[in-house]
Tab-separated table of C-alpha atoms in Angstrom:
chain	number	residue	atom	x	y	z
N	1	UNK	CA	120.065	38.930	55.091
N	2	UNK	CA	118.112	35.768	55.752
N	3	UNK	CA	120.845	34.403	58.125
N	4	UNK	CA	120.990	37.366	59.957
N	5	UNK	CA	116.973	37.117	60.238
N	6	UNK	CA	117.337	33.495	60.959
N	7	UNK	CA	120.236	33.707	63.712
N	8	UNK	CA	118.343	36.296	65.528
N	9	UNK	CA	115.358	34.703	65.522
N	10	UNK	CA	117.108	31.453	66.546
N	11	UNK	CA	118.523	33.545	69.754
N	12	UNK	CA	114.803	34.779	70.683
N	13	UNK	CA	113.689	31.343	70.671
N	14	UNK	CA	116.374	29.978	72.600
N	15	UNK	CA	115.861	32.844	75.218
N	16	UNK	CA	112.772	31.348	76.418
N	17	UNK	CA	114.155	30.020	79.822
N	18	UNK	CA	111.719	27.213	80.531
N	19	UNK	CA	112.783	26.452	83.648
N	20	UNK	CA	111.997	29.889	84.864
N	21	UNK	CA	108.479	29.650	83.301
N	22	UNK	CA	107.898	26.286	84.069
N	23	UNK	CA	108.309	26.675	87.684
N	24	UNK	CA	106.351	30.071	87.551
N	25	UNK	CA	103.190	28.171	86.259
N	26	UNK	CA	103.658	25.512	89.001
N	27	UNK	CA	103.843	28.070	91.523
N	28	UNK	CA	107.289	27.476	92.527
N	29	UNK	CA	110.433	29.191	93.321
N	30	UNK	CA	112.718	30.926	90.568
N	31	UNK	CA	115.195	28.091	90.042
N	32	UNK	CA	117.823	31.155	90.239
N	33	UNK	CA	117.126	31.485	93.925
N	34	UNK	CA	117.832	28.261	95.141
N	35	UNK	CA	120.136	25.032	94.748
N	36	UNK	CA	122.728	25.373	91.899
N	37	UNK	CA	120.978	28.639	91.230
N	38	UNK	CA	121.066	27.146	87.695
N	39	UNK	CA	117.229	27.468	85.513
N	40	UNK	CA	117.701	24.323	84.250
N	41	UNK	CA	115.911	20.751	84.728
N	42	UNK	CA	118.281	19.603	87.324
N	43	UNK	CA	117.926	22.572	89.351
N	44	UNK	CA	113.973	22.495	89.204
N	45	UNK	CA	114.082	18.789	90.120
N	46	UNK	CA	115.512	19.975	93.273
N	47	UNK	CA	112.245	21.499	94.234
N	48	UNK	CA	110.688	18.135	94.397
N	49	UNK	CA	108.424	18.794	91.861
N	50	UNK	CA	109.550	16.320	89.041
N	51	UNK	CA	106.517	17.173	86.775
N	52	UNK	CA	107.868	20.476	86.615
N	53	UNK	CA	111.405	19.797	85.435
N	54	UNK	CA	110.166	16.833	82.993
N	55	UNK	CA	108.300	19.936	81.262
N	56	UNK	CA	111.420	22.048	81.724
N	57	UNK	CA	113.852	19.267	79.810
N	58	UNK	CA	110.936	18.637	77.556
N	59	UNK	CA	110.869	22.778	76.641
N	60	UNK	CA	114.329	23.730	76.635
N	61	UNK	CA	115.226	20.204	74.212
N	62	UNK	CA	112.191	21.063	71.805
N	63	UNK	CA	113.550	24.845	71.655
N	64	UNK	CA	116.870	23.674	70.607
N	65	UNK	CA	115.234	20.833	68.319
N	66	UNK	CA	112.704	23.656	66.746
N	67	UNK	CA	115.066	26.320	65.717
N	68	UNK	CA	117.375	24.009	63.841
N	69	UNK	CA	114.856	21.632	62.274
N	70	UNK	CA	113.130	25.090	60.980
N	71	UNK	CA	116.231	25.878	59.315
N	72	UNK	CA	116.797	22.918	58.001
N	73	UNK	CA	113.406	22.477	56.500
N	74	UNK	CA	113.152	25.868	55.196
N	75	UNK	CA	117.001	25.737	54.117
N	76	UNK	CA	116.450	25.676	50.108
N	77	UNK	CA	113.481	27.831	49.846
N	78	UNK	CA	115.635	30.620	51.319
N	79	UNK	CA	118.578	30.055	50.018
N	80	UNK	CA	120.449	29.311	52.801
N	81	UNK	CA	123.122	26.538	53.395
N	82	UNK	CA	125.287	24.434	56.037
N	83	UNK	CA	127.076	27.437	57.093
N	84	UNK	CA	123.806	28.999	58.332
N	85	UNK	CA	122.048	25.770	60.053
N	86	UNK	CA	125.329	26.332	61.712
N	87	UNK	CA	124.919	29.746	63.127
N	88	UNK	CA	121.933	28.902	64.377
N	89	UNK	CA	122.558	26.073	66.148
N	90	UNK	CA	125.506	27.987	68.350
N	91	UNK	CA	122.324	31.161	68.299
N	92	UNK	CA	119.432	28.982	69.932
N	93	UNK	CA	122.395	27.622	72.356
N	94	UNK	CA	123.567	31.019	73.228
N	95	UNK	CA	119.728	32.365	73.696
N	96	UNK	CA	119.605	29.801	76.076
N	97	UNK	CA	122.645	30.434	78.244
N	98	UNK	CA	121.849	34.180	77.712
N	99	UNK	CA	118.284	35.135	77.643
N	100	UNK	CA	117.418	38.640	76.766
N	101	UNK	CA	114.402	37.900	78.136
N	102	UNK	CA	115.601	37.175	81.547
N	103	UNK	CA	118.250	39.924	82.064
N	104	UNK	CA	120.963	37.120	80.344
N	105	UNK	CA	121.192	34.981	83.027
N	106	UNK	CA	120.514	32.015	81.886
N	107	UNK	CA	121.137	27.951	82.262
N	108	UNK	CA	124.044	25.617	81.372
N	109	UNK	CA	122.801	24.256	77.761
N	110	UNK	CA	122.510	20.676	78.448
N	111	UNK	CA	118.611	20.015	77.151
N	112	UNK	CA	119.438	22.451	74.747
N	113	UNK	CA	122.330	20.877	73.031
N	114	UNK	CA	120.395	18.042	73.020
N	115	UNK	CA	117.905	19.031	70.717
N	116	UNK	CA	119.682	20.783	68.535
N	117	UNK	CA	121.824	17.636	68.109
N	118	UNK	CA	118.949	15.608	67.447
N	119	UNK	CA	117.690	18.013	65.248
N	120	UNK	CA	121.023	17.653	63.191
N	121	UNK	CA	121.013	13.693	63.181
N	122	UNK	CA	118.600	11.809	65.465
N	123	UNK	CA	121.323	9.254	65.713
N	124	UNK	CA	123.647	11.628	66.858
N	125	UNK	CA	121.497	13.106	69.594
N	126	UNK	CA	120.693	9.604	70.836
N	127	UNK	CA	124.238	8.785	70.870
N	128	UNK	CA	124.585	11.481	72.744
N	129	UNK	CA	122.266	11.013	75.107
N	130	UNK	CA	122.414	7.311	75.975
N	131	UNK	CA	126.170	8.752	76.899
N	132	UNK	CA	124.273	10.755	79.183
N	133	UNK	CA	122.161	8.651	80.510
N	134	UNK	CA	124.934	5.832	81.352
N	135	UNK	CA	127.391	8.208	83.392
N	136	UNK	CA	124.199	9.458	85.190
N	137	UNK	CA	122.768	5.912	85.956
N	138	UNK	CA	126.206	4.862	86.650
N	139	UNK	CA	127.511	8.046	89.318
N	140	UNK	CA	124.170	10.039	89.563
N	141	UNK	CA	125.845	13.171	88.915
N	142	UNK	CA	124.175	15.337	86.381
N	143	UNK	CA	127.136	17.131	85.708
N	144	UNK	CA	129.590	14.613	85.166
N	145	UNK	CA	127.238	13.115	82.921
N	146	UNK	CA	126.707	16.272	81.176
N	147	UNK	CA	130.632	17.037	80.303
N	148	UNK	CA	131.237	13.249	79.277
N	149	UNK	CA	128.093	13.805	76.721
N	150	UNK	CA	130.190	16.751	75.323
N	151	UNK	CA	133.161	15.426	75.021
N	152	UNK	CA	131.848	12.466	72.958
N	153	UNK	CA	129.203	14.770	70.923
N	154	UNK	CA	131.684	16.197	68.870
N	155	UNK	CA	133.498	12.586	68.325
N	156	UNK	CA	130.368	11.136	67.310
N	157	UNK	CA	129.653	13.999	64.898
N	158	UNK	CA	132.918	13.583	63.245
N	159	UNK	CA	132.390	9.274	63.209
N	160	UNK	CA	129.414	10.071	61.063
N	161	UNK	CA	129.482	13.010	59.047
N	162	UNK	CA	132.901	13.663	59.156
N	163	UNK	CA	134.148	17.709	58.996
N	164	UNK	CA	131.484	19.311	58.132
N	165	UNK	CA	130.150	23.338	59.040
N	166	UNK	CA	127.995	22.034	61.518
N	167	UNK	CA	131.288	20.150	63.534
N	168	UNK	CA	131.959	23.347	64.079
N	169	UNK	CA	128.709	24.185	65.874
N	170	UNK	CA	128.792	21.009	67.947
N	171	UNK	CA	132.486	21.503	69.126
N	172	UNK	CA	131.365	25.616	70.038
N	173	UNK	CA	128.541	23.970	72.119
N	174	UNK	CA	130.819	21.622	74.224
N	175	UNK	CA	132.883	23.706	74.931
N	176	UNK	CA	130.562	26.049	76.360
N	177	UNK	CA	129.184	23.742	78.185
N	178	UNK	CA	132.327	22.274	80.037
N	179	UNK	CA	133.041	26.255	80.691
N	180	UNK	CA	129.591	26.671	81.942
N	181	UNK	CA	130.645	23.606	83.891
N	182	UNK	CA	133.491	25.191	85.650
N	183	UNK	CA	132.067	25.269	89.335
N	184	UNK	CA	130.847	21.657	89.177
N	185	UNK	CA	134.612	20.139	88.060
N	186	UNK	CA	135.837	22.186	91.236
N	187	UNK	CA	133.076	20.644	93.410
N	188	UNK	CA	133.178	16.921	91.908
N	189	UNK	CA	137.074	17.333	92.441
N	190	UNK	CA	136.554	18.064	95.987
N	191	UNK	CA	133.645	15.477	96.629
N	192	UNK	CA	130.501	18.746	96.766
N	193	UNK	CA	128.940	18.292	94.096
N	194	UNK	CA	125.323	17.695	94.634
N	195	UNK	CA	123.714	14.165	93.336
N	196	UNK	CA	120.771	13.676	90.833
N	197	UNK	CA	117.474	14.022	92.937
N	198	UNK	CA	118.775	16.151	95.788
N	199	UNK	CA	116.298	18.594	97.793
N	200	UNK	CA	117.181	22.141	97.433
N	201	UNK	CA	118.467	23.856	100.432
């Protein structure tokens, strides 16, 4: 009963679309509307407003980060194991690209993942992200970045920890992502896909 409690509650956090908030309480257009049409830090960025999607990353990381590191802490008082810190990893993930709050339309993961893999092993979630931040640096395409990042997360999970429940987690999430990815590999393929820092149109 407590993972069932847990993974639902991990979903309800993870539905809290930040991006959509974010760029309420900044008085700006619903990320859904414009650009990518994606409510994610990216997207916002396009509005020009980077304070807004620095507190958009910040949000939708710390949700992921939150819901495992909860879990984790809280793990032996209620009796709950790998299996379950598991489940709610993939939960706070799928709240995200799912939101009941926000009639399930939701973003593509990428802050998201993040925190829950830092929540898992910092070392892992900075491995992960200086991945991240390299391909972006290096092509400035968000995207790219974002489905190099997952193909390495799972590598670097099974470097360190080798195969344990919560491989199975990180291997769920990137390959969600690189689906959720789909329309950016068919626009980087044919030379549309938009750059880091471009204005919305």
């Amino acid at each position: 009963m407590n993972t069932v409690l847990l993974v639902i509650a991990a979903y309800l956090i993870g539905s809290i679309s930040f991006a959509v908030v974010v760029s309420k309480v900044y008085g700006l257009s619903d990320p859904r509307t414009y650009g990518s049409k994606n409510p994610g830090a990216t997207n916002v960025l396009r509005s020009g407003n980077k304070g807004a999607a620095i507190w958009t990353l910040v949000g939708d990381a710390v949700k992921g980060w939150l819901a495992v590191w909860l879990v984790q802490y809280f793990a032996e008082p209620l009796g709950v194991g790998d299996m379950t810190i598991a489940l709610v990893a993939i939960a706070v993930f799928l709240g995200h690209l799912w939101p009941v709050f926000f009639k399930f339309v939701g973003g593509k993961g990428v802050a998201t993942a993040l925190g829950v893999l830092l929540a898992l092993n910092p070392w892992l979630g900075l491995g992960t992200l200086v991945t991240w931040l390299v391909v972006a640096y290096a092509f400035r395409y968000s995207s790219l970045a974002a489905l190099i990042a997952s193909i390495f997360a799972p590598f670097y999970y099974g470097l360190l920890f080798g195969t344990e429940p919560q491989l199975v987690a990180v291997l769920v999430m990137s390959g969600l992502l690189i689906w959720r990815h789909g329309k950016n590999i068919s626009n980087l393929m044919a030379g549309k896909e938009s750059r880091i820092g471009s204005k919305k149109k």
